[in-house]
PDB file of C-alpha atoms and ligand atoms in Angstrom:
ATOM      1  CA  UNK U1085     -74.500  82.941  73.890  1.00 95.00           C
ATOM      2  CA  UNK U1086     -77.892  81.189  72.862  1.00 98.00           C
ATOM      3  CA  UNK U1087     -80.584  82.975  74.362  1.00 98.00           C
ATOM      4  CA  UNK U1088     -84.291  82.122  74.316  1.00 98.00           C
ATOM      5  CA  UNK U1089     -87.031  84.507  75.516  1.00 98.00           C
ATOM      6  CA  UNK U1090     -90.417  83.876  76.188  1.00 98.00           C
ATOM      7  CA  UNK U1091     -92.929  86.868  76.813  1.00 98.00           C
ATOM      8  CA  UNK U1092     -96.464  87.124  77.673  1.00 97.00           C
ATOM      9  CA  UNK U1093     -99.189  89.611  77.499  1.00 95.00           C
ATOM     10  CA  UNK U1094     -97.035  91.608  79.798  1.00 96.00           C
ATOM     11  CA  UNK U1095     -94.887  93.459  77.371  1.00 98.00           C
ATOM     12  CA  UNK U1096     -97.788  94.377  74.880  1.00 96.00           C
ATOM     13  CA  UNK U1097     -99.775  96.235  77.530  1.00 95.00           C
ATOM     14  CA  UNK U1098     -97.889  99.639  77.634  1.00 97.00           C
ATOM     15  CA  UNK U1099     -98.737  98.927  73.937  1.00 97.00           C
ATOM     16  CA  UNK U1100    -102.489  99.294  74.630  1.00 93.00           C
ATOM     17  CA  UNK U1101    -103.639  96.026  75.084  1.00 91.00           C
ATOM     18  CA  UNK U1102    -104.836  94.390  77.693  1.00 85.00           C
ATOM     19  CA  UNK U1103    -103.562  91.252  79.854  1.00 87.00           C
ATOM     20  CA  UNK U1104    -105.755  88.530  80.624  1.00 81.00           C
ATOM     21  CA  UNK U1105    -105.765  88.500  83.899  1.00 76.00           C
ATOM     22  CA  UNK U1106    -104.825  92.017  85.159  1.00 72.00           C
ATOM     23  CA  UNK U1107    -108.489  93.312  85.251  1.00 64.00           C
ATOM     24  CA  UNK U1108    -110.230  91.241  87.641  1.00 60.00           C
ATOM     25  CA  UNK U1109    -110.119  88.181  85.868  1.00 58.00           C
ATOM     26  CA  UNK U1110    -111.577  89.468  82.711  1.00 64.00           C
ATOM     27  CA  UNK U1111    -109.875  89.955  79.652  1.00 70.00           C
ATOM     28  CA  UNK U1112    -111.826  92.562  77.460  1.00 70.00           C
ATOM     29  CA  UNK U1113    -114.980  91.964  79.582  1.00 78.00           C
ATOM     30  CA  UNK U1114    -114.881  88.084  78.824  1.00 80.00           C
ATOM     31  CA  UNK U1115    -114.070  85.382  81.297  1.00 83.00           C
ATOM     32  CA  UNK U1116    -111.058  83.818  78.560  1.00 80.00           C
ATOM     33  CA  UNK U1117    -113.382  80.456  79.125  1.00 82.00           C
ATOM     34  CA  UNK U1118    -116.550  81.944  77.198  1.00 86.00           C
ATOM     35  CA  UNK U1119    -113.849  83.116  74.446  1.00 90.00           C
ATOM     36  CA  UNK U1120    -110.799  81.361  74.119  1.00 92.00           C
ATOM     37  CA  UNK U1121    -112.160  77.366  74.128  1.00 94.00           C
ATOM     38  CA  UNK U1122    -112.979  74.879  71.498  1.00 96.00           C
ATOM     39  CA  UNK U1123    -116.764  74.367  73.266  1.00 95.00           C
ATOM     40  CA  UNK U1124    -117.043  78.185  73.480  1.00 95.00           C
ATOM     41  CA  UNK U1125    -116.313  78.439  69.530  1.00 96.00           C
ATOM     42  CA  UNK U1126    -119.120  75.470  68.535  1.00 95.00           C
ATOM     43  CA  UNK U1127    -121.524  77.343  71.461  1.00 95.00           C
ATOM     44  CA  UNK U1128    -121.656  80.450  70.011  1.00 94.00           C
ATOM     45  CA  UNK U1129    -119.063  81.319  67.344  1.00 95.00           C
ATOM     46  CA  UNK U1130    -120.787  84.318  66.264  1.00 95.00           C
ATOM     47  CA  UNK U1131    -119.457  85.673  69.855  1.00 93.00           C
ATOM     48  CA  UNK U1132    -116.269  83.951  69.813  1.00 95.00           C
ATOM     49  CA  UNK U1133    -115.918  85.993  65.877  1.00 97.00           C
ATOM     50  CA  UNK U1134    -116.679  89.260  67.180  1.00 95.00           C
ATOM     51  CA  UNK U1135    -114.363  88.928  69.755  1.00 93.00           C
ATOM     52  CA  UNK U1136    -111.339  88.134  67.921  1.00 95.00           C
ATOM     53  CA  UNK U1137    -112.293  90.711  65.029  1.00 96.00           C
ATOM     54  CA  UNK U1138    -112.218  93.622  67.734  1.00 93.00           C
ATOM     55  CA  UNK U1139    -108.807  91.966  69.003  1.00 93.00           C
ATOM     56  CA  UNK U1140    -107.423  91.871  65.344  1.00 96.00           C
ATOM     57  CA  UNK U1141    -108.783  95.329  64.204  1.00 95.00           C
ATOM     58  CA  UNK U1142    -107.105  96.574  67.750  1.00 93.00           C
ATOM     59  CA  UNK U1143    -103.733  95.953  66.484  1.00 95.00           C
ATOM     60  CA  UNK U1144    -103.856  98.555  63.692  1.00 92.00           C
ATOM     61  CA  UNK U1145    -104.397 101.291  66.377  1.00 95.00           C
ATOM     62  CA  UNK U1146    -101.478  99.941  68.616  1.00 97.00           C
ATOM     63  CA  UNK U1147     -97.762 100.160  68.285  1.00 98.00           C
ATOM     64  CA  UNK U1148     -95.047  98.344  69.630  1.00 98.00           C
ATOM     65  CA  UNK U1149     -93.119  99.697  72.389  1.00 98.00           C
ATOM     66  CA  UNK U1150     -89.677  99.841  74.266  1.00 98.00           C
ATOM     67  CA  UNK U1151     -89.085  95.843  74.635  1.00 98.00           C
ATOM     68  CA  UNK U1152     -90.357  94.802  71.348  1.00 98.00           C
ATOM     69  CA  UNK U1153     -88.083  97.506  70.222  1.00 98.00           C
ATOM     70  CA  UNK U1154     -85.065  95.959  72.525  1.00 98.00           C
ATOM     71  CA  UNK U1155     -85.570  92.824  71.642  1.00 98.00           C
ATOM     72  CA  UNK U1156     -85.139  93.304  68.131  1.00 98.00           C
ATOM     73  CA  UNK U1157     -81.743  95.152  68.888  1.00 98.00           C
ATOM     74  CA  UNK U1158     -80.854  91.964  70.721  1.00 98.00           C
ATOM     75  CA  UNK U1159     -82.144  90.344  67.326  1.00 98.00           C
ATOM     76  CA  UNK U1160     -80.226  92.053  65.396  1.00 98.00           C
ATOM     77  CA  UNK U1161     -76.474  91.805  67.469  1.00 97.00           C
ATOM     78  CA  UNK U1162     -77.487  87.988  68.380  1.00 98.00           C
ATOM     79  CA  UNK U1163     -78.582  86.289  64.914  1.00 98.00           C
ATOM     80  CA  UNK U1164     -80.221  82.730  64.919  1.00 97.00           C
ATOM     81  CA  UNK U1165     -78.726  82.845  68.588  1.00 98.00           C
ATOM     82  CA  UNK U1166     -82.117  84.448  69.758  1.00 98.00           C
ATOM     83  CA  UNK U1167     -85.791  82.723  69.771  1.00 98.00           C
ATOM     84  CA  UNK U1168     -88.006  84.833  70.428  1.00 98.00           C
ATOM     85  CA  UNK U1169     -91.209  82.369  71.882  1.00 98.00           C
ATOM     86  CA  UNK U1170     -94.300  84.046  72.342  1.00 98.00           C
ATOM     87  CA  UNK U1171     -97.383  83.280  73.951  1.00 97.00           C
ATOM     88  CA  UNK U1172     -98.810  86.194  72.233  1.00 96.00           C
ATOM     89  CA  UNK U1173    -100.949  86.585  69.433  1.00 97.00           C
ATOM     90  CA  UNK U1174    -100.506  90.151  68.196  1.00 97.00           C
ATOM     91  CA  UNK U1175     -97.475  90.712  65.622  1.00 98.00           C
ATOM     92  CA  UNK U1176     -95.765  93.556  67.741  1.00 98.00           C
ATOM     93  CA  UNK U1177     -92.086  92.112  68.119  1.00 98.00           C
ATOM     94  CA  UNK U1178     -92.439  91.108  64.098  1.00 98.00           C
ATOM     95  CA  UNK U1179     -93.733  95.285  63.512  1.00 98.00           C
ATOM     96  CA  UNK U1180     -90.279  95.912  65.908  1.00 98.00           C
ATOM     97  CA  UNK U1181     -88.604  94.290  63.628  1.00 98.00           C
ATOM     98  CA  UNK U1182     -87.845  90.872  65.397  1.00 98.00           C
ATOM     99  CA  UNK U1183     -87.899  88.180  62.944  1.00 98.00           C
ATOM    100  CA  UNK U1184     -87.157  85.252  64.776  1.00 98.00           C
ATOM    101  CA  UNK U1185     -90.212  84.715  66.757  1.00 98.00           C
ATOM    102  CA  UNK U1186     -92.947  82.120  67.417  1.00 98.00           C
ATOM    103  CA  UNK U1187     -96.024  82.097  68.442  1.00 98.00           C
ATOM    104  CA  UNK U1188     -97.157  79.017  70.216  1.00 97.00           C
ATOM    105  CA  UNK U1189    -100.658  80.231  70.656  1.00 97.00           C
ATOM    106  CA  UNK U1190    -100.640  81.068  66.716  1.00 98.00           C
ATOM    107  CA  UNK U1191    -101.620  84.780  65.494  1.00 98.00           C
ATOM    108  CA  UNK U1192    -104.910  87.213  65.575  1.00 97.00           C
ATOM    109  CA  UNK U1193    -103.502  87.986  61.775  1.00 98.00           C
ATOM    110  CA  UNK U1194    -104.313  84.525  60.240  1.00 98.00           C
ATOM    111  CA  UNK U1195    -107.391  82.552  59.407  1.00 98.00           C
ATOM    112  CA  UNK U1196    -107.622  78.772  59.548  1.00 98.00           C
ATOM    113  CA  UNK U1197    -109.798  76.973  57.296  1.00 98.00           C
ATOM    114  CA  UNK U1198    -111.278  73.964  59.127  1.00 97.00           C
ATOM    115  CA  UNK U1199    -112.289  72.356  56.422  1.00 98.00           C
ATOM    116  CA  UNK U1200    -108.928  72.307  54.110  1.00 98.00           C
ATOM    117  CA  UNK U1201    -106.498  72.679  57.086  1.00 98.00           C
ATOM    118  CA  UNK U1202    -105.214  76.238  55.009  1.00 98.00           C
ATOM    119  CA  UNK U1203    -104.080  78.707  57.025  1.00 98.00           C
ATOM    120  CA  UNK U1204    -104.492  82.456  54.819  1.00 98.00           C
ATOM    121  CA  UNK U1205    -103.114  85.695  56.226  1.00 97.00           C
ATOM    122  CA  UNK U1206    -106.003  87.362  57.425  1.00 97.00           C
ATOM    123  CA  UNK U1207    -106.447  91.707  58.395  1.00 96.00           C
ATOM    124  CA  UNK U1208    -110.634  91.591  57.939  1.00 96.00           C
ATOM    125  CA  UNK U1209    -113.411  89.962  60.219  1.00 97.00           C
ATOM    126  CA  UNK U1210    -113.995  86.686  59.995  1.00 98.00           C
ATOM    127  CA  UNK U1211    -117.323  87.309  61.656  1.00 96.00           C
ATOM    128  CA  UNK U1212    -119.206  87.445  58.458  1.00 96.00           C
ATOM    129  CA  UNK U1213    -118.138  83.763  57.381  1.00 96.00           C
ATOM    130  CA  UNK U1214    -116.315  85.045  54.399  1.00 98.00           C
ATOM    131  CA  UNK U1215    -115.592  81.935  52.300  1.00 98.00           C
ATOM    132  CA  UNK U1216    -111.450  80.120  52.399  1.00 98.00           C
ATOM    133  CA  UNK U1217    -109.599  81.486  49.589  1.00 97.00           C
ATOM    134  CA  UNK U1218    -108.234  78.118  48.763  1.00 98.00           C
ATOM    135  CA  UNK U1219    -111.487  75.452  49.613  1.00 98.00           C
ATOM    136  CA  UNK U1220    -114.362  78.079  49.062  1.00 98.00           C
ATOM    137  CA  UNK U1221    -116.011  76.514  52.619  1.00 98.00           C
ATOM    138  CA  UNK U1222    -117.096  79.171  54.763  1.00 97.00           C
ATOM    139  CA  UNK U1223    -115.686  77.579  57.939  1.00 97.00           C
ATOM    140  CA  UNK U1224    -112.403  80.164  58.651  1.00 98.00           C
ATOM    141  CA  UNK U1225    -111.870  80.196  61.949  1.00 98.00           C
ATOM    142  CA  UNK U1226    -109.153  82.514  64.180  1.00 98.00           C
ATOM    143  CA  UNK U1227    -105.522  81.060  63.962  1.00 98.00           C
ATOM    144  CA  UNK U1228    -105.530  81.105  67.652  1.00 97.00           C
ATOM    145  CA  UNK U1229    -104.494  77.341  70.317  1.00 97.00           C
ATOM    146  CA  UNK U1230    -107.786  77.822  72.730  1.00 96.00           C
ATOM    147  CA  UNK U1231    -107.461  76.396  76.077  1.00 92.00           C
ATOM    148  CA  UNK U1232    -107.947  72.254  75.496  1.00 93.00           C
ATOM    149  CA  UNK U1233    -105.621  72.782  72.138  1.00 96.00           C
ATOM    150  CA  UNK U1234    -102.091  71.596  71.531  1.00 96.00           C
ATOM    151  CA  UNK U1235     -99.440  74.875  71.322  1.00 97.00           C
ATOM    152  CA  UNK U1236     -97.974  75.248  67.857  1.00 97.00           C
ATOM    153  CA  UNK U1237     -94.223  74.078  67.589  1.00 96.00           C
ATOM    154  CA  UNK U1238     -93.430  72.376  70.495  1.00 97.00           C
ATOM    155  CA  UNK U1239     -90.596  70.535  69.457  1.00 97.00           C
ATOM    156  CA  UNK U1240     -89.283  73.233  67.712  1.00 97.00           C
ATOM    157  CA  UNK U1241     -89.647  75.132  71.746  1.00 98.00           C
ATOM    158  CA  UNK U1242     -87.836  72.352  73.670  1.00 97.00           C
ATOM    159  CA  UNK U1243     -84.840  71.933  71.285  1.00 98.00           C
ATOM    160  CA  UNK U1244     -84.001  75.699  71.922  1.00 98.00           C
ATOM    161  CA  UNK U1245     -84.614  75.439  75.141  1.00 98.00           C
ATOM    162  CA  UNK U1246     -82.561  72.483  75.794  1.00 98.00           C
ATOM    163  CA  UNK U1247     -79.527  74.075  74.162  1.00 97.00           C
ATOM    164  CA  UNK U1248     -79.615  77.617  75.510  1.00 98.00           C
ATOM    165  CA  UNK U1249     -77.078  79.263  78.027  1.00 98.00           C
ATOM    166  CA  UNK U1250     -80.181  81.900  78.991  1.00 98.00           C
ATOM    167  CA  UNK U1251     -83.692  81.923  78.990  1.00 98.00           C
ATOM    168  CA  UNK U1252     -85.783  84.467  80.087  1.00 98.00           C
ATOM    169  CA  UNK U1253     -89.468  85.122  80.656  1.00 98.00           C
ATOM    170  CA  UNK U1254     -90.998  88.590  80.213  1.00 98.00           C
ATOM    171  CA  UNK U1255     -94.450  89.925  80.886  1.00 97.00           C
ATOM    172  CA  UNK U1256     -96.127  86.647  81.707  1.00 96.00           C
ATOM    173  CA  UNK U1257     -98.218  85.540  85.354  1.00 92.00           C
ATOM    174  CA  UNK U1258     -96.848  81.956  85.022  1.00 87.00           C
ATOM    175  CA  UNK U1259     -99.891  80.141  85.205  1.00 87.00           C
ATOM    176  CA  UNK U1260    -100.832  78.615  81.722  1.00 86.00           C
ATOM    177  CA  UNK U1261     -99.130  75.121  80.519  1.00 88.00           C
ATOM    178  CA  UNK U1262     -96.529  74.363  78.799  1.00 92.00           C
ATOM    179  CA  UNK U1263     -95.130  77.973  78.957  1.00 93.00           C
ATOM    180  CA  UNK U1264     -94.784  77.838  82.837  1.00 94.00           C
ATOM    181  CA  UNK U1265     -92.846  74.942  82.306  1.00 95.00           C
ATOM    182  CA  UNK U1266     -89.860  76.139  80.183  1.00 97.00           C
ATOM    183  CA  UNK U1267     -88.330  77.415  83.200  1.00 97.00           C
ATOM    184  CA  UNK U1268     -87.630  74.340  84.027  1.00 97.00           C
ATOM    185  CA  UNK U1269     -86.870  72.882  80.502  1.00 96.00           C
ATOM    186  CA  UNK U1270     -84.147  75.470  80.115  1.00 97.00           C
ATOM    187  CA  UNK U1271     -80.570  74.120  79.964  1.00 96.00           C
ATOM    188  CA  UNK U1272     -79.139  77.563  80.900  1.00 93.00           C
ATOM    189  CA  UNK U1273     -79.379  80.144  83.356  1.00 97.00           C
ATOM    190  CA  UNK U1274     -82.797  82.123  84.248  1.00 98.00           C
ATOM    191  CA  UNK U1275     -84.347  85.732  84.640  1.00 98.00           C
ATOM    192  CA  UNK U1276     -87.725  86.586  84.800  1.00 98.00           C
ATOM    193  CA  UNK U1277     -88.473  90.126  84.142  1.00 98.00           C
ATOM    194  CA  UNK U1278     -92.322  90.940  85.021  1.00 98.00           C
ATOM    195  CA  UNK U1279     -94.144  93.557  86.596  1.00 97.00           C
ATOM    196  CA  UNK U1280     -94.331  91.634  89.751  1.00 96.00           C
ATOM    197  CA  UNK U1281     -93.494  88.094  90.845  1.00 94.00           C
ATOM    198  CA  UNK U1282     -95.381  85.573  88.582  1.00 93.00           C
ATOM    199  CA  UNK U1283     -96.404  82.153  90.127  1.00 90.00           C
ATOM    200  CA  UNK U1284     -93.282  80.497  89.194  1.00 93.00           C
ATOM    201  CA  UNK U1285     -91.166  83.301  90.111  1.00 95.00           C
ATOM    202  CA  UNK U1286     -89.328  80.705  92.350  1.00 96.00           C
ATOM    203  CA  UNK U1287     -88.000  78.858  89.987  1.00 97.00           C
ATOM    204  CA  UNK U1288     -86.258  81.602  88.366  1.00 98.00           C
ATOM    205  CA  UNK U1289     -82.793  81.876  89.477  1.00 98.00           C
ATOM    206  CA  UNK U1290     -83.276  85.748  89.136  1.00 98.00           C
ATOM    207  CA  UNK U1291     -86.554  87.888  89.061  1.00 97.00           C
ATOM    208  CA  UNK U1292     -86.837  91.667  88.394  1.00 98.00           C
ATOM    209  CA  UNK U1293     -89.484  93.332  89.049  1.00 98.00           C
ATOM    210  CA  UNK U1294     -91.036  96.362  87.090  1.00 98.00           C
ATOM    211  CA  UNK U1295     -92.751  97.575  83.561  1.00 98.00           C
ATOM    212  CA  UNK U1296     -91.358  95.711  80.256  1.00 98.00           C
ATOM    213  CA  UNK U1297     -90.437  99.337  78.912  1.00 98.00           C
ATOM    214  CA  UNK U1298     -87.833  99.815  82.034  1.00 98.00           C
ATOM    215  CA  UNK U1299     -86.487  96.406  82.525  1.00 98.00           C
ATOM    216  CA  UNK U1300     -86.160  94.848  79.106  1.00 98.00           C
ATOM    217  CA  UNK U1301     -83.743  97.752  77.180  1.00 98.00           C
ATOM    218  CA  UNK U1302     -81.921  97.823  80.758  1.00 98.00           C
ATOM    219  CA  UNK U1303     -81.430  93.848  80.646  1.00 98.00           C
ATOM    220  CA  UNK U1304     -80.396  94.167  76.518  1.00 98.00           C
ATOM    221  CA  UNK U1305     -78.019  96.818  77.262  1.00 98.00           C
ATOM    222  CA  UNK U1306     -76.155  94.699  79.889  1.00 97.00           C
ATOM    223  CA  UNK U1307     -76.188  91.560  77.974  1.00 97.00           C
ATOM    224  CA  UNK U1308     -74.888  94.140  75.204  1.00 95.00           C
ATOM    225  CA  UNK U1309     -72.114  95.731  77.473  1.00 93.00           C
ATOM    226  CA  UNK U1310     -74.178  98.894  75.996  1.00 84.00           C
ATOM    227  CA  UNK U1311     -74.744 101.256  78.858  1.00 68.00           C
ATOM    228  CA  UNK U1312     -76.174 101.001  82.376  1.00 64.00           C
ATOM    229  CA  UNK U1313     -78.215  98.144  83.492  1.00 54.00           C
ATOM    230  CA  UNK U1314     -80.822  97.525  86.381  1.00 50.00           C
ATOM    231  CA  UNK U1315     -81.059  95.345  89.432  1.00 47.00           C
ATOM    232  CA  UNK U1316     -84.857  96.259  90.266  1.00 46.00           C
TER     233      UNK U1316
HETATM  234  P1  LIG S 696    -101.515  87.210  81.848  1.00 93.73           P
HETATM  235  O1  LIG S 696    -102.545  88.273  81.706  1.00 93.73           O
HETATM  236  O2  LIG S 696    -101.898  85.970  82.550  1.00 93.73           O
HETATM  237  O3  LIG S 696    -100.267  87.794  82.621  1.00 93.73           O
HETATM  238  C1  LIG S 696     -99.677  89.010  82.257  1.00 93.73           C
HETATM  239  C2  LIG S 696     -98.501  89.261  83.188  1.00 93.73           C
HETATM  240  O4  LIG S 696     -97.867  90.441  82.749  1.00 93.73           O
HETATM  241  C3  LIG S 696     -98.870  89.456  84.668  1.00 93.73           C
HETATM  242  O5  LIG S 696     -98.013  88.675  85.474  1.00 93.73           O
HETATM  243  C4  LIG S 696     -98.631  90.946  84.896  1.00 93.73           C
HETATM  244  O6  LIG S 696     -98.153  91.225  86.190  1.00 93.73           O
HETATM  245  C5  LIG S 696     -97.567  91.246  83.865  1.00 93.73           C
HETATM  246  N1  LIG S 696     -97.557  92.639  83.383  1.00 93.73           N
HETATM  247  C6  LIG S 696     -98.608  93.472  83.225  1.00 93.73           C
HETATM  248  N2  LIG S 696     -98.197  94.656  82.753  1.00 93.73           N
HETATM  249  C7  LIG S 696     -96.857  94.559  82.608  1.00 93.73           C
HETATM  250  C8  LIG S 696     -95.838  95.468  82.169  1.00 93.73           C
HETATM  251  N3  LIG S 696     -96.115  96.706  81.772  1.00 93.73           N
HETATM  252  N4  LIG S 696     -94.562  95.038  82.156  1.00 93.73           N
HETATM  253  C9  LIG S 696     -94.243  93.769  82.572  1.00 93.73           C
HETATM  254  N5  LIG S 696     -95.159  92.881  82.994  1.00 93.73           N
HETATM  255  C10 LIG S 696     -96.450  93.271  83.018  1.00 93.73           C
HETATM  256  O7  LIG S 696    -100.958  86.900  80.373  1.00 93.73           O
HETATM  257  P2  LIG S 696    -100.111  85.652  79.869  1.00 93.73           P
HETATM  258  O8  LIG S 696     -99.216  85.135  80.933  1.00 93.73           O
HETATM  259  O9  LIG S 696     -99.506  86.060  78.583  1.00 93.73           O
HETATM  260  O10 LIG S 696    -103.735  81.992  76.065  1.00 93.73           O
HETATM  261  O11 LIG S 696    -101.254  84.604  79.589  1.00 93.73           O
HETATM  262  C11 LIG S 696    -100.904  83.350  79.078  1.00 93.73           C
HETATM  263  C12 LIG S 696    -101.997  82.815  78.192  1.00 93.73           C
HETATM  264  O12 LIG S 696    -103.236  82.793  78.889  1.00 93.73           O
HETATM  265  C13 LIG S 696    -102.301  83.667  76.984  1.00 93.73           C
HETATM  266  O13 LIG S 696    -101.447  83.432  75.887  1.00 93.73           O
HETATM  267  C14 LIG S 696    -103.691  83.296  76.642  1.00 93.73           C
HETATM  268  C15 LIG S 696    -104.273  83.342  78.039  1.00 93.73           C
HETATM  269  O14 LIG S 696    -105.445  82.717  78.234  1.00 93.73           O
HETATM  270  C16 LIG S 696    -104.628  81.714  75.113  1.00 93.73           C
HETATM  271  O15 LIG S 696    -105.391  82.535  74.648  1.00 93.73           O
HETATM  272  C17 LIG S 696    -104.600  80.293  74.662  1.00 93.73           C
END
């Protein structure tokens, strides 16, 4: 069975951090425009810097959790018949031990340069316009697609999808393109488990509600035949 799963912010936050748009709209105090956009960036990228180096030194004091952890299990019975897609960019499915993942809205652990085009793995600020490692230019910014950008992979996304007997979608509200689409580029069957209906819940032929550390090592155990599932 080729499966392909696509999660969202969702299953990171029993990890510790936050959604985007769980908190009133704000995602660490920022409306996502101010931070996460090209114009924001050539605004102010001292701001847009600081950000993403709190984000980035956040993920050393955060650990994955109960569906990163499943997912790698799945991983690990499945083979090259799991993709892992995520819209995420910490690295907590790769620090489960999922290796098959990608991240079409790249990673908080890499620095561009936007002067060579290299992309360096990155664990320090960036805020202090350290120079590239291969170019010398001081003009590394976060490895991140802002809102305006074009996802990494995309090809890469649609093949799987187009040849997979189940996809499903896991911690994310639904609303940001193309990811809200895949539903409906999916050859298989659908499940969407989320804490509670997303915006294309609809479109799902099956939607379970409740928190990514309940419903994810149910779901893995019944595709597994390992143990009790769950309906809700
Ligand atoms: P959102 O913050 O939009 O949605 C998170 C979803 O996770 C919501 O539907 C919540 O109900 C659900 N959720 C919250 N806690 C959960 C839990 N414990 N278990 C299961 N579900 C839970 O985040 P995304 O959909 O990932 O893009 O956002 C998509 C993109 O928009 C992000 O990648 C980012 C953002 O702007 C960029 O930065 C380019």
């Amino acid at each position: 069975m080729r499966v392909v799963v696509l999660t969202g912010a969702g299953i990171s936050a029993e990890s510790g951090l936050s959604t985007f748009r769980d908190s009133g709209g704000l995602w660490e105090g920022h409306d996502p425009m101010q931070v996460a956009t090209p114009e924001a960036y050539d605004d102010d990228p001292g701001l847009v810097q600081r950000f993403y180096d709190e984000r980035r030194a956040a993920l050393a004091r955060v650990r994955p959790n109960a569906a990163h952890d499943a997912l790698a299990r799945l991983e690990a019975r499945l083979g090259e018949d799991l993709l892992v897609v995520t819209q995420n960019v910490d690295d907590l499915h790769e620090r489960a031990g999922s290796a098959r993942v990608h991240h079409i809205h790249g990673r908080l652990r890499s620095a561009w340069c936007t002067t060579c085009d290299e992309r360096h793995p990155w664990d320090g600020p960036l805020g202090d316009r350290p120079p590239c490692p291969w170019c010398g230019e001081a003009t590394l910014r976060p490895d991140i697609v802002w809102f305006g950008e074009i996802p990494y992979g995309m090809d890469l996304v649609e093949r799987a999808l187009g040849e997979c007997d189940l996809f499903v979608s896991i911690g994310t509200s639904g609303v940001v393109y193309p990811a809200a689409a895949f539903v409906h580029w999916a050859r298989g069957t659908t499940l969407e488990l989320n804490l509670e209906p997303s915006a294309g819940a609809s479109d799902f032929a099956e939607s379970r509600q409740g928190p990514a550390s309940r419903l994810v090592p149910a779901w893995v155990n019944e595709l597994l035949g390992e143990g009790p599932g769950t309906s809700t």
